[in-house]
């Protein structure tokens, strides 16, 4: 019997949170800077990316404990990106997950440095973990830095801002989201498969699954900005429209966006079928990401 | 016969600049973001840290070509730190090396992302270079991320800002500068020695040399802010005083600062003597760093 999404989400949150907090706590960092790092770490995301990495590794028969250093590093990179994206010069957000954003709670300089530090130390964590061989460390660092750097997430955030107040094509929008959110989600699955030591062919299929999941995640994000419940999503509904952002509902209509999402769900399910993971928690997660209300 | 400082400084600038530019150029990055990265890369620093790494490796009998990936990665980290430090929320500088700062030339969001990207890709460069074994990659990434992360440069920049408008002790000031500028300079020398594959003992001595050099560099920086020529240093003289920054001349008096610098020069020379490097370009560089007018 498959577990419920709540059980799946909760199952890993404690492990991830504990490993994350333990790593940050043992660092020697100026008190208020450390506090601001912990503030954003503790802001309580769903830990979706670490979970995807763990479920992928587990589903493909890998050793689950191997996942934690890479999963925590990935979550640190994700957290840094949220802190920087929220800055006044970027998306200028006051709230994130219903709490004040880092620069509102502390100040801009502290938020910039907290982000810089989380990013830098994510690589330090991997390079110094006892859990991986040097070969594994290099592979994980390569995947993470590629997904999040100038050719990945950073480029996506740049293009996303450049596209404000402009009408962009669906292809361009897809490219932006692929870079901005897709690459990091996809890297979670790629690293999970790598650590499970599966064939190149299976890894490629799982990479495709990751790409689908990233898009599904973003389309649902855009839909929630139109149809969502402000209380649940923790930010103002309609903020994309107010910021003149191109969105899937904006370009395809709300029904068109939902149809596109449904097609991607079929492709994601095919990938799971091909790798024998169709009855695992990953299938439940896919459905959840597609239908989530927050 | 020893080379002149100009010859030494110039000798490596082309090699470093070419390797740096080649790496950035081949990346697939949105045009204006890439332009802003190149703008700061081309702003023409002295490439002091790469040079120190190269001279250390060379002096200790290492293979010089091995130095370039690590040297370029280090310079990317240094460049990112300058871009972020100049931001309005941080030191709020309009000029750097006589040119507009990145956020003044482009905009704040672009400057933040250019910095984030340079930092991330510095690790990607190391993890993907063909010049190192996996063991070497891990060592270099560990040294760089330790020197520049939450326990290093990021902490130093935070403490430096926190110390504004406050009187701090000489010990506290030294701690700040050790973290803010010393650690990265020291890591250049540490990595140079590591790549030359010398004994642990020699590496420790060179690390001490690096620490001295970092302090000498900072003391002279502070002295230039009092006695320097605005045209030469490329920023306004007296800006530390205006920003209520604690400085060595402020705490020790200008003569006290110079005496302290002289003592550190003796210690640095001792380190070079102990490692047999007293007649190499490193000695010339030390003197230059202590007496430079820009």
PDB file of C-alpha atoms in Angstrom, chain B:
ATOM      1  CA  UNK B   1      69.393  38.789 -10.446  1.00  0.00           C
ATOM      2  CA  UNK B   2      65.919  39.388  -9.112  1.00  0.00           C
ATOM      3  CA  UNK B   3      63.227  40.696 -11.417  1.00  0.00           C
ATOM      4  CA  UNK B   4      61.609  44.065 -10.798  1.00  0.00           C
ATOM      5  CA  UNK B   5      58.159  44.091  -9.270  1.00  0.00           C
ATOM      6  CA  UNK B   6      56.661  45.392 -12.522  1.00  0.00           C
ATOM      7  CA  UNK B   7      58.143  42.484 -14.446  1.00  0.00           C
ATOM      8  CA  UNK B   8      56.882  40.033 -11.831  1.00  0.00           C
ATOM      9  CA  UNK B   9      53.383  41.490 -11.728  1.00  0.00           C
ATOM     10  CA  UNK B  10      53.140  41.623 -15.500  1.00  0.00           C
ATOM     11  CA  UNK B  11      54.608  38.178 -16.023  1.00  0.00           C
ATOM     12  CA  UNK B  12      51.493  36.345 -14.958  1.00  0.00           C
ATOM     13  CA  UNK B  13      48.725  38.828 -15.710  1.00  0.00           C
ATOM     14  CA  UNK B  14      48.367  37.745 -19.330  1.00  0.00           C
ATOM     15  CA  UNK B  15      48.297  34.040 -18.483  1.00  0.00           C
ATOM     16  CA  UNK B  16      45.717  34.534 -15.750  1.00  0.00           C
ATOM     17  CA  UNK B  17      43.606  36.961 -17.772  1.00  0.00           C
ATOM     18  CA  UNK B  18      43.586  34.694 -20.804  1.00  0.00           C
ATOM     19  CA  UNK B  19      42.624  31.613 -18.807  1.00  0.00           C
ATOM     20  CA  UNK B  20      39.939  33.553 -16.939  1.00  0.00           C
ATOM     21  CA  UNK B  21      38.420  35.079 -20.072  1.00  0.00           C
ATOM     22  CA  UNK B  22      38.567  31.809 -21.974  1.00  0.00           C
ATOM     23  CA  UNK B  23      36.650  30.072 -19.199  1.00  0.00           C
ATOM     24  CA  UNK B  24      33.932  32.729 -18.976  1.00  0.00           C
ATOM     25  CA  UNK B  25      33.597  33.140 -22.761  1.00  0.00           C
ATOM     26  CA  UNK B  26      32.821  29.490 -23.404  1.00  0.00           C
ATOM     27  CA  UNK B  27      29.949  29.486 -20.897  1.00  0.00           C
ATOM     28  CA  UNK B  28      26.398  29.761 -22.185  1.00  0.00           C
ATOM     29  CA  UNK B  29      25.139  32.744 -20.204  1.00  0.00           C
ATOM     30  CA  UNK B  30      22.484  35.406 -21.023  1.00  0.00           C
ATOM     31  CA  UNK B  31      24.316  38.145 -22.963  1.00  0.00           C
ATOM     32  CA  UNK B  32      24.001  41.070 -20.555  1.00  0.00           C
ATOM     33  CA  UNK B  33      24.735  38.937 -17.488  1.00  0.00           C
ATOM     34  CA  UNK B  34      27.863  37.600 -19.175  1.00  0.00           C
ATOM     35  CA  UNK B  35      28.840  41.144 -20.102  1.00  0.00           C
ATOM     36  CA  UNK B  36      28.561  42.220 -16.478  1.00  0.00           C
ATOM     37  CA  UNK B  37      30.657  39.256 -15.315  1.00  0.00           C
ATOM     38  CA  UNK B  38      33.300  40.097 -17.915  1.00  0.00           C
ATOM     39  CA  UNK B  39      33.154  43.777 -16.945  1.00  0.00           C
ATOM     40  CA  UNK B  40      34.278  42.990 -13.411  1.00  0.00           C
ATOM     41  CA  UNK B  41      36.740  40.326 -14.524  1.00  0.00           C
ATOM     42  CA  UNK B  42      38.284  42.789 -16.973  1.00  0.00           C
ATOM     43  CA  UNK B  43      38.331  45.657 -14.470  1.00  0.00           C
ATOM     44  CA  UNK B  44      41.994  44.786 -14.241  1.00  0.00           C
ATOM     45  CA  UNK B  45      43.069  43.834 -10.771  1.00  0.00           C
ATOM     46  CA  UNK B  46      46.699  43.041 -10.154  1.00  0.00           C
ATOM     47  CA  UNK B  47      45.908  39.290 -10.064  1.00  0.00           C
ATOM     48  CA  UNK B  48      47.891  39.228  -6.866  1.00  0.00           C
ATOM     49  CA  UNK B  49      46.363  36.052  -5.442  1.00  0.00           C
ATOM     50  CA  UNK B  50      46.908  33.955  -8.588  1.00  0.00           C
ATOM     51  CA  UNK B  51      50.449  35.312  -8.768  1.00  0.00           C
ATOM     52  CA  UNK B  52      51.161  34.349  -5.151  1.00  0.00           C
ATOM     53  CA  UNK B  53      49.852  30.853  -5.813  1.00  0.00           C
ATOM     54  CA  UNK B  54      52.006  30.477  -8.888  1.00  0.00           C
ATOM     55  CA  UNK B  55      55.177  31.858  -7.277  1.00  0.00           C
ATOM     56  CA  UNK B  56      54.719  29.616  -4.246  1.00  0.00           C
ATOM     57  CA  UNK B  57      54.230  26.500  -6.345  1.00  0.00           C
ATOM     58  CA  UNK B  58      57.126  27.429  -8.614  1.00  0.00           C
ATOM     59  CA  UNK B  59      59.470  28.370  -5.756  1.00  0.00           C
ATOM     60  CA  UNK B  60      58.799  25.058  -4.032  1.00  0.00           C
ATOM     61  CA  UNK B  61      59.590  23.124  -7.182  1.00  0.00           C
ATOM     62  CA  UNK B  62      56.040  22.351  -8.326  1.00  0.00           C
ATOM     63  CA  UNK B  63      54.716  22.117 -11.854  1.00  0.00           C
ATOM     64  CA  UNK B  64      53.642  25.673 -12.703  1.00  0.00           C
ATOM     65  CA  UNK B  65      50.911  24.816 -15.214  1.00  0.00           C
ATOM     66  CA  UNK B  66      49.069  22.943 -12.478  1.00  0.00           C
ATOM     67  CA  UNK B  67      48.346  26.257 -10.825  1.00  0.00           C
ATOM     68  CA  UNK B  68      46.046  27.865 -13.388  1.00  0.00           C
ATOM     69  CA  UNK B  69      42.656  26.255 -12.685  1.00  0.00           C
ATOM     70  CA  UNK B  70      42.937  26.906  -8.935  1.00  0.00           C
ATOM     71  CA  UNK B  71      44.401  30.370  -9.496  1.00  0.00           C
ATOM     72  CA  UNK B  72      41.589  31.343 -11.841  1.00  0.00           C
ATOM     73  CA  UNK B  73      38.936  29.942  -9.489  1.00  0.00           C
ATOM     74  CA  UNK B  74      40.454  31.935  -6.639  1.00  0.00           C
ATOM     75  CA  UNK B  75      40.409  35.123  -8.713  1.00  0.00           C
ATOM     76  CA  UNK B  76      36.740  34.473  -9.579  1.00  0.00           C
ATOM     77  CA  UNK B  77      35.947  34.220  -5.859  1.00  0.00           C
ATOM     78  CA  UNK B  78      37.904  37.412  -5.206  1.00  0.00           C
ATOM     79  CA  UNK B  79      36.039  39.200  -8.012  1.00  0.00           C
ATOM     80  CA  UNK B  80      32.635  38.035  -6.725  1.00  0.00           C
ATOM     81  CA  UNK B  81      33.516  39.334  -3.257  1.00  0.00           C
ATOM     82  CA  UNK B  82      34.389  42.769  -4.653  1.00  0.00           C
ATOM     83  CA  UNK B  83      31.115  42.965  -6.602  1.00  0.00           C
ATOM     84  CA  UNK B  84      29.039  42.089  -3.543  1.00  0.00           C
ATOM     85  CA  UNK B  85      31.084  44.249  -1.142  1.00  0.00           C
ATOM     86  CA  UNK B  86      30.501  47.284  -3.370  1.00  0.00           C
ATOM     87  CA  UNK B  87      26.687  46.902  -3.289  1.00  0.00           C
ATOM     88  CA  UNK B  88      24.619  49.749  -1.796  1.00  0.00           C
ATOM     89  CA  UNK B  89      23.579  47.538   1.131  1.00  0.00           C
ATOM     90  CA  UNK B  90      27.238  46.780   1.865  1.00  0.00           C
ATOM     91  CA  UNK B  91      30.046  49.340   1.349  1.00  0.00           C
ATOM     92  CA  UNK B  92      28.025  51.341  -1.189  1.00  0.00           C
ATOM     93  CA  UNK B  93      30.930  52.157  -3.485  1.00  0.00           C
ATOM     94  CA  UNK B  94      30.523  53.930  -6.793  1.00  0.00           C
ATOM     95  CA  UNK B  95      34.012  53.299  -8.126  1.00  0.00           C
ATOM     96  CA  UNK B  96      36.407  50.375  -8.039  1.00  0.00           C
ATOM     97  CA  UNK B  97      39.853  50.630  -9.623  1.00  0.00           C
ATOM     98  CA  UNK B  98      38.760  53.925 -11.168  1.00  0.00           C
ATOM     99  CA  UNK B  99      35.807  52.362 -13.017  1.00  0.00           C
ATOM    100  CA  UNK B 100      32.134  52.341 -12.085  1.00  0.00           C
ATOM    101  CA  UNK B 101      31.289  49.457  -9.771  1.00  0.00           C
ATOM    102  CA  UNK B 102      29.282  46.595 -11.299  1.00  0.00           C
ATOM    103  CA  UNK B 103      25.923  47.666  -9.864  1.00  0.00           C
ATOM    104  CA  UNK B 104      26.477  51.258 -11.036  1.00  0.00           C
ATOM    105  CA  UNK B 105      27.413  50.146 -14.545  1.00  0.00           C
ATOM    106  CA  UNK B 106      24.587  47.584 -14.718  1.00  0.00           C
ATOM    107  CA  UNK B 107      22.109  47.346 -11.853  1.00  0.00           C
ATOM    108  CA  UNK B 108      21.950  45.822  -8.403  1.00  0.00           C
ATOM    109  CA  UNK B 109      20.145  42.639  -9.388  1.00  0.00           C
ATOM    110  CA  UNK B 110      22.630  41.941 -12.172  1.00  0.00           C
ATOM    111  CA  UNK B 111      25.548  42.618  -9.832  1.00  0.00           C
ATOM    112  CA  UNK B 112      24.185  40.239  -7.190  1.00  0.00           C
ATOM    113  CA  UNK B 113      23.701  37.517  -9.809  1.00  0.00           C
ATOM    114  CA  UNK B 114      27.083  38.127 -11.443  1.00  0.00           C
ATOM    115  CA  UNK B 115      28.657  37.610  -8.015  1.00  0.00           C
ATOM    116  CA  UNK B 116      26.576  34.525  -7.233  1.00  0.00           C
ATOM    117  CA  UNK B 117      27.481  33.087 -10.615  1.00  0.00           C
ATOM    118  CA  UNK B 118      31.214  33.734 -10.314  1.00  0.00           C
ATOM    119  CA  UNK B 119      31.247  32.091  -6.899  1.00  0.00           C
ATOM    120  CA  UNK B 120      29.301  29.024  -8.025  1.00  0.00           C
ATOM    121  CA  UNK B 121      31.283  28.569 -11.218  1.00  0.00           C
ATOM    122  CA  UNK B 122      34.615  28.840  -9.447  1.00  0.00           C
ATOM    123  CA  UNK B 123      33.772  25.465  -7.896  1.00  0.00           C
ATOM    124  CA  UNK B 124      32.459  24.152 -11.200  1.00  0.00           C
ATOM    125  CA  UNK B 125      35.714  25.092 -12.885  1.00  0.00           C
ATOM    126  CA  UNK B 126      37.724  23.093 -10.342  1.00  0.00           C
ATOM    127  CA  UNK B 127      35.399  20.108 -10.321  1.00  0.00           C
ATOM    128  CA  UNK B 128      35.554  19.799 -14.124  1.00  0.00           C
ATOM    129  CA  UNK B 129      39.173  20.645 -14.910  1.00  0.00           C
ATOM    130  CA  UNK B 130      41.267  17.969 -16.581  1.00  0.00           C
ATOM    131  CA  UNK B 131      44.404  19.241 -14.837  1.00  0.00           C
ATOM    132  CA  UNK B 132      43.716  17.701 -11.418  1.00  0.00           C
ATOM    133  CA  UNK B 133      43.068  14.284  -9.996  1.00  0.00           C
ATOM    134  CA  UNK B 134      39.890  13.904  -7.953  1.00  0.00           C
ATOM    135  CA  UNK B 135      41.981  14.035  -4.771  1.00  0.00           C
ATOM    136  CA  UNK B 136      43.470  17.363  -5.853  1.00  0.00           C
ATOM    137  CA  UNK B 137      40.063  18.757  -6.832  1.00  0.00           C
ATOM    138  CA  UNK B 138      38.654  17.943  -3.423  1.00  0.00           C
ATOM    139  CA  UNK B 139      41.665  19.492  -1.645  1.00  0.00           C
ATOM    140  CA  UNK B 140      41.455  22.713  -3.661  1.00  0.00           C
ATOM    141  CA  UNK B 141      37.679  23.025  -3.247  1.00  0.00           C
ATOM    142  CA  UNK B 142      38.022  22.412   0.489  1.00  0.00           C
ATOM    143  CA  UNK B 143      40.668  25.119   0.849  1.00  0.00           C
ATOM    144  CA  UNK B 144      38.792  27.677  -1.267  1.00  0.00           C
ATOM    145  CA  UNK B 145      35.362  27.116   0.296  1.00  0.00           C
ATOM    146  CA  UNK B 146      36.802  27.161   3.807  1.00  0.00           C
ATOM    147  CA  UNK B 147      38.676  30.420   3.165  1.00  0.00           C
ATOM    148  CA  UNK B 148      35.725  32.174   1.542  1.00  0.00           C
ATOM    149  CA  UNK B 149      32.673  30.766   3.359  1.00  0.00           C
ATOM    150  CA  UNK B 150      30.756  31.334   6.583  1.00  0.00           C
ATOM    151  CA  UNK B 151      33.883  30.714   8.663  1.00  0.00           C
ATOM    152  CA  UNK B 152      36.101  32.819   6.404  1.00  0.00           C
ATOM    153  CA  UNK B 153      35.678  35.795   4.087  1.00  0.00           C
ATOM    154  CA  UNK B 154      31.885  36.012   4.478  1.00  0.00           C
ATOM    155  CA  UNK B 155      32.276  36.210   8.263  1.00  0.00           C
ATOM    156  CA  UNK B 156      35.007  38.824   7.835  1.00  0.00           C
ATOM    157  CA  UNK B 157      32.849  41.064   5.666  1.00  0.00           C
ATOM    158  CA  UNK B 158      30.010  40.704   8.168  1.00  0.00           C
ATOM    159  CA  UNK B 159      32.219  41.601  11.158  1.00  0.00           C
ATOM    160  CA  UNK B 160      33.750  44.490   9.214  1.00  0.00           C
ATOM    161  CA  UNK B 161      30.319  46.027   8.711  1.00  0.00           C
ATOM    162  CA  UNK B 162      29.297  45.285  12.269  1.00  0.00           C
ATOM    163  CA  UNK B 163      32.409  47.139  13.461  1.00  0.00           C
ATOM    164  CA  UNK B 164      31.449  50.353  11.653  1.00  0.00           C
ATOM    165  CA  UNK B 165      30.793  53.249  13.997  1.00  0.00           C
ATOM    166  CA  UNK B 166      32.352  51.244  16.815  1.00  0.00           C
ATOM    167  CA  UNK B 167      35.734  51.345  18.466  1.00  0.00           C
ATOM    168  CA  UNK B 168      37.199  47.862  18.271  1.00  0.00           C
ATOM    169  CA  UNK B 169      40.425  46.500  19.793  1.00  0.00           C
ATOM    170  CA  UNK B 170      43.500  45.759  17.709  1.00  0.00           C
ATOM    171  CA  UNK B 171      42.892  42.045  18.338  1.00  0.00           C
ATOM    172  CA  UNK B 172      39.331  42.315  17.045  1.00  0.00           C
ATOM    173  CA  UNK B 173      40.480  44.310  14.009  1.00  0.00           C
ATOM    174  CA  UNK B 174      43.111  41.694  13.262  1.00  0.00           C
ATOM    175  CA  UNK B 175      40.523  38.939  13.511  1.00  0.00           C
ATOM    176  CA  UNK B 176      38.254  40.792  11.076  1.00  0.00           C
ATOM    177  CA  UNK B 177      41.002  41.346   8.527  1.00  0.00           C
ATOM    178  CA  UNK B 178      42.343  37.845   8.930  1.00  0.00           C
ATOM    179  CA  UNK B 179      38.908  36.575   7.913  1.00  0.00           C
ATOM    180  CA  UNK B 180      38.041  39.240   5.351  1.00  0.00           C
ATOM    181  CA  UNK B 181      41.229  39.423   3.301  1.00  0.00           C
ATOM    182  CA  UNK B 182      43.845  37.265   5.027  1.00  0.00           C
ATOM    183  CA  UNK B 183      42.191  33.883   4.573  1.00  0.00           C
ATOM    184  CA  UNK B 184      41.885  34.173   0.810  1.00  0.00           C
ATOM    185  CA  UNK B 185      45.458  35.443   0.358  1.00  0.00           C
ATOM    186  CA  UNK B 186      46.649  32.708   2.663  1.00  0.00           C
ATOM    187  CA  UNK B 187      44.696  30.069   0.718  1.00  0.00           C
ATOM    188  CA  UNK B 188      46.516  31.130  -2.464  1.00  0.00           C
ATOM    189  CA  UNK B 189      49.817  30.270  -0.828  1.00  0.00           C
ATOM    190  CA  UNK B 190      48.450  27.143   0.838  1.00  0.00           C
ATOM    191  CA  UNK B 191      47.142  25.778  -2.473  1.00  0.00           C
ATOM    192  CA  UNK B 192      50.380  26.713  -4.248  1.00  0.00           C
ATOM    193  CA  UNK B 193      52.342  24.721  -1.648  1.00  0.00           C
ATOM    194  CA  UNK B 194      49.879  21.841  -1.802  1.00  0.00           C
ATOM    195  CA  UNK B 195      50.171  21.599  -5.586  1.00  0.00           C
ATOM    196  CA  UNK B 196      53.976  21.587  -5.242  1.00  0.00           C
ATOM    197  CA  UNK B 197      53.575  18.518  -3.045  1.00  0.00           C
ATOM    198  CA  UNK B 198      55.898  19.654  -0.224  1.00  0.00           C
ATOM    199  CA  UNK B 199      56.092  18.346   3.343  1.00  0.00           C
ATOM    200  CA  UNK B 200      53.415  19.181   5.892  1.00  0.00           C
ATOM    201  CA  UNK B 201      56.044  21.182   7.810  1.00  0.00           C
ATOM    202  CA  UNK B 202      56.883  23.406   4.854  1.00  0.00           C
ATOM    203  CA  UNK B 203      53.186  23.897   4.168  1.00  0.00           C
ATOM    204  CA  UNK B 204      52.648  25.111   7.708  1.00  0.00           C
ATOM    205  CA  UNK B 205      55.479  27.617   7.402  1.00  0.00           C
ATOM    206  CA  UNK B 206      54.083  28.876   4.106  1.00  0.00           C
ATOM    207  CA  UNK B 207      50.666  29.193   5.699  1.00  0.00           C
ATOM    208  CA  UNK B 208      52.228  31.455   8.356  1.00  0.00           C
ATOM    209  CA  UNK B 209      53.880  33.432   5.559  1.00  0.00           C
ATOM    210  CA  UNK B 210      50.465  33.817   3.919  1.00  0.00           C
ATOM    211  CA  UNK B 211      48.923  35.042   7.169  1.00  0.00           C
ATOM    212  CA  UNK B 212      51.664  37.680   7.559  1.00  0.00           C
ATOM    213  CA  UNK B 213      51.233  38.772   3.961  1.00  0.00           C
ATOM    214  CA  UNK B 214      47.475  39.155   4.417  1.00  0.00           C
ATOM    215  CA  UNK B 215      47.969  41.438   7.407  1.00  0.00           C
ATOM    216  CA  UNK B 216      50.714  43.439   5.691  1.00  0.00           C
ATOM    217  CA  UNK B 217      48.406  43.907   2.718  1.00  0.00           C
ATOM    218  CA  UNK B 218      45.589  45.198   4.928  1.00  0.00           C
ATOM    219  CA  UNK B 219      47.749  47.520   7.024  1.00  0.00           C
ATOM    220  CA  UNK B 220      49.133  49.101   3.859  1.00  0.00           C
ATOM    221  CA  UNK B 221      45.564  49.409   2.544  1.00  0.00           C
ATOM    222  CA  UNK B 222      44.623  51.333   5.671  1.00  0.00           C
ATOM    223  CA  UNK B 223      47.741  53.491   5.432  1.00  0.00           C
ATOM    224  CA  UNK B 224      46.950  54.317   1.796  1.00  0.00           C
ATOM    225  CA  UNK B 225      43.498  55.441   2.853  1.00  0.00           C
ATOM    226  CA  UNK B 226      45.247  58.084   4.984  1.00  0.00           C
ATOM    227  CA  UNK B 227      48.368  58.929   2.978  1.00  0.00           C
ATOM    228  CA  UNK B 228      47.590  57.581  -0.484  1.00  0.00           C
ATOM    229  CA  UNK B 229      47.128  59.307  -3.826  1.00  0.00           C
ATOM    230  CA  UNK B 230      43.480  59.167  -4.893  1.00  0.00           C
ATOM    231  CA  UNK B 231      44.413  58.918  -8.561  1.00  0.00           C
ATOM    232  CA  UNK B 232      46.632  55.922  -7.943  1.00  0.00           C
ATOM    233  CA  UNK B 233      44.438  53.941  -5.554  1.00  0.00           C
ATOM    234  CA  UNK B 234      41.325  54.533  -7.685  1.00  0.00           C
ATOM    235  CA  UNK B 235      39.050  55.400  -4.769  1.00  0.00           C
ATOM    236  CA  UNK B 236      38.550  58.349  -2.479  1.00  0.00           C
ATOM    237  CA  UNK B 237      41.208  58.911   0.198  1.00  0.00           C
ATOM    238  CA  UNK B 238      39.715  59.162   3.678  1.00  0.00           C
ATOM    239  CA  UNK B 239      36.690  56.967   2.911  1.00  0.00           C
ATOM    240  CA  UNK B 240      37.485  54.688   5.881  1.00  0.00           C
ATOM    241  CA  UNK B 241      37.368  57.648   8.244  1.00  0.00           C
ATOM    242  CA  UNK B 242      34.141  58.894   6.666  1.00  0.00           C
ATOM    243  CA  UNK B 243      32.628  55.434   7.061  1.00  0.00           C
ATOM    244  CA  UNK B 244      33.769  55.324  10.695  1.00  0.00           C
ATOM    245  CA  UNK B 245      35.806  52.222  10.038  1.00  0.00           C
ATOM    246  CA  UNK B 246      38.328  50.992  12.549  1.00  0.00           C
ATOM    247  CA  UNK B 247      41.750  50.936  10.892  1.00  0.00           C
ATOM    248  CA  UNK B 248      45.328  50.222  11.969  1.00  0.00           C
ATOM    249  CA  UNK B 249      46.379  53.889  11.719  1.00  0.00           C
ATOM    250  CA  UNK B 250      43.217  54.796  13.636  1.00  0.00           C
ATOM    251  CA  UNK B 251      44.040  52.416  16.479  1.00  0.00           C
ATOM    252  CA  UNK B 252      47.847  52.476  16.493  1.00  0.00           C
ATOM    253  CA  UNK B 253      48.567  55.855  14.925  1.00  0.00           C
ATOM    254  CA  UNK B 254      50.220  56.047  11.529  1.00  0.00           C
ATOM    255  CA  UNK B 255      53.691  55.393  12.960  1.00  0.00           C
ATOM    256  CA  UNK B 256      52.447  52.529  15.111  1.00  0.00           C
ATOM    257  CA  UNK B 257      50.840  50.950  12.059  1.00  0.00           C
ATOM    258  CA  UNK B 258      54.081  51.238  10.115  1.00  0.00           C
ATOM    259  CA  UNK B 259      56.075  49.671  12.946  1.00  0.00           C
ATOM    260  CA  UNK B 260      53.640  46.793  13.184  1.00  0.00           C
ATOM    261  CA  UNK B 261      53.912  46.262   9.449  1.00  0.00           C
ATOM    262  CA  UNK B 262      57.734  46.229   9.744  1.00  0.00           C
ATOM    263  CA  UNK B 263      57.552  43.493  12.409  1.00  0.00           C
ATOM    264  CA  UNK B 264      55.317  41.393  10.174  1.00  0.00           C
ATOM    265  CA  UNK B 265      57.766  41.874   7.307  1.00  0.00           C
ATOM    266  CA  UNK B 266      60.530  40.381   9.481  1.00  0.00           C
ATOM    267  CA  UNK B 267      58.336  37.380  10.276  1.00  0.00           C
ATOM    268  CA  UNK B 268      57.424  36.949   6.607  1.00  0.00           C
ATOM    269  CA  UNK B 269      61.116  37.061   5.659  1.00  0.00           C
ATOM    270  CA  UNK B 270      61.875  34.439   8.313  1.00  0.00           C
ATOM    271  CA  UNK B 271      59.282  32.112   6.802  1.00  0.00           C
ATOM    272  CA  UNK B 272      60.833  32.495   3.356  1.00  0.00           C
ATOM    273  CA  UNK B 273      64.273  31.831   4.827  1.00  0.00           C
ATOM    274  CA  UNK B 274      63.068  28.648   6.515  1.00  0.00           C
ATOM    275  CA  UNK B 275      61.643  27.319   3.249  1.00  0.00           C
ATOM    276  CA  UNK B 276      64.615  28.399   1.144  1.00  0.00           C
ATOM    277  CA  UNK B 277      62.582  30.967  -0.779  1.00  0.00           C
ATOM    278  CA  UNK B 278      64.361  34.091   0.472  1.00  0.00           C
ATOM    279  CA  UNK B 279      65.808  34.971  -2.926  1.00  0.00           C
ATOM    280  CA  UNK B 280      62.730  34.314  -5.011  1.00  0.00           C
ATOM    281  CA  UNK B 281      60.118  36.646  -6.455  1.00  0.00           C
ATOM    282  CA  UNK B 282      58.029  36.029  -3.323  1.00  0.00           C
ATOM    283  CA  UNK B 283      60.446  38.214  -1.358  1.00  0.00           C
ATOM    284  CA  UNK B 284      60.087  40.997  -3.918  1.00  0.00           C
ATOM    285  CA  UNK B 285      56.296  40.677  -3.747  1.00  0.00           C
ATOM    286  CA  UNK B 286      56.328  40.931   0.055  1.00  0.00           C
ATOM    287  CA  UNK B 287      58.283  44.176  -0.074  1.00  0.00           C
ATOM    288  CA  UNK B 288      56.014  45.484  -2.789  1.00  0.00           C
ATOM    289  CA  UNK B 289      52.844  44.666  -0.811  1.00  0.00           C
ATOM    290  CA  UNK B 290      54.267  46.467   2.172  1.00  0.00           C
ATOM    291  CA  UNK B 291      55.286  49.586   0.261  1.00  0.00           C
ATOM    292  CA  UNK B 292      52.878  49.762  -2.664  1.00  0.00           C
ATOM    293  CA  UNK B 293      51.271  53.109  -3.470  1.00  0.00           C
ATOM    294  CA  UNK B 294      48.150  51.633  -5.047  1.00  0.00           C
TER     295      UNK B 294
END
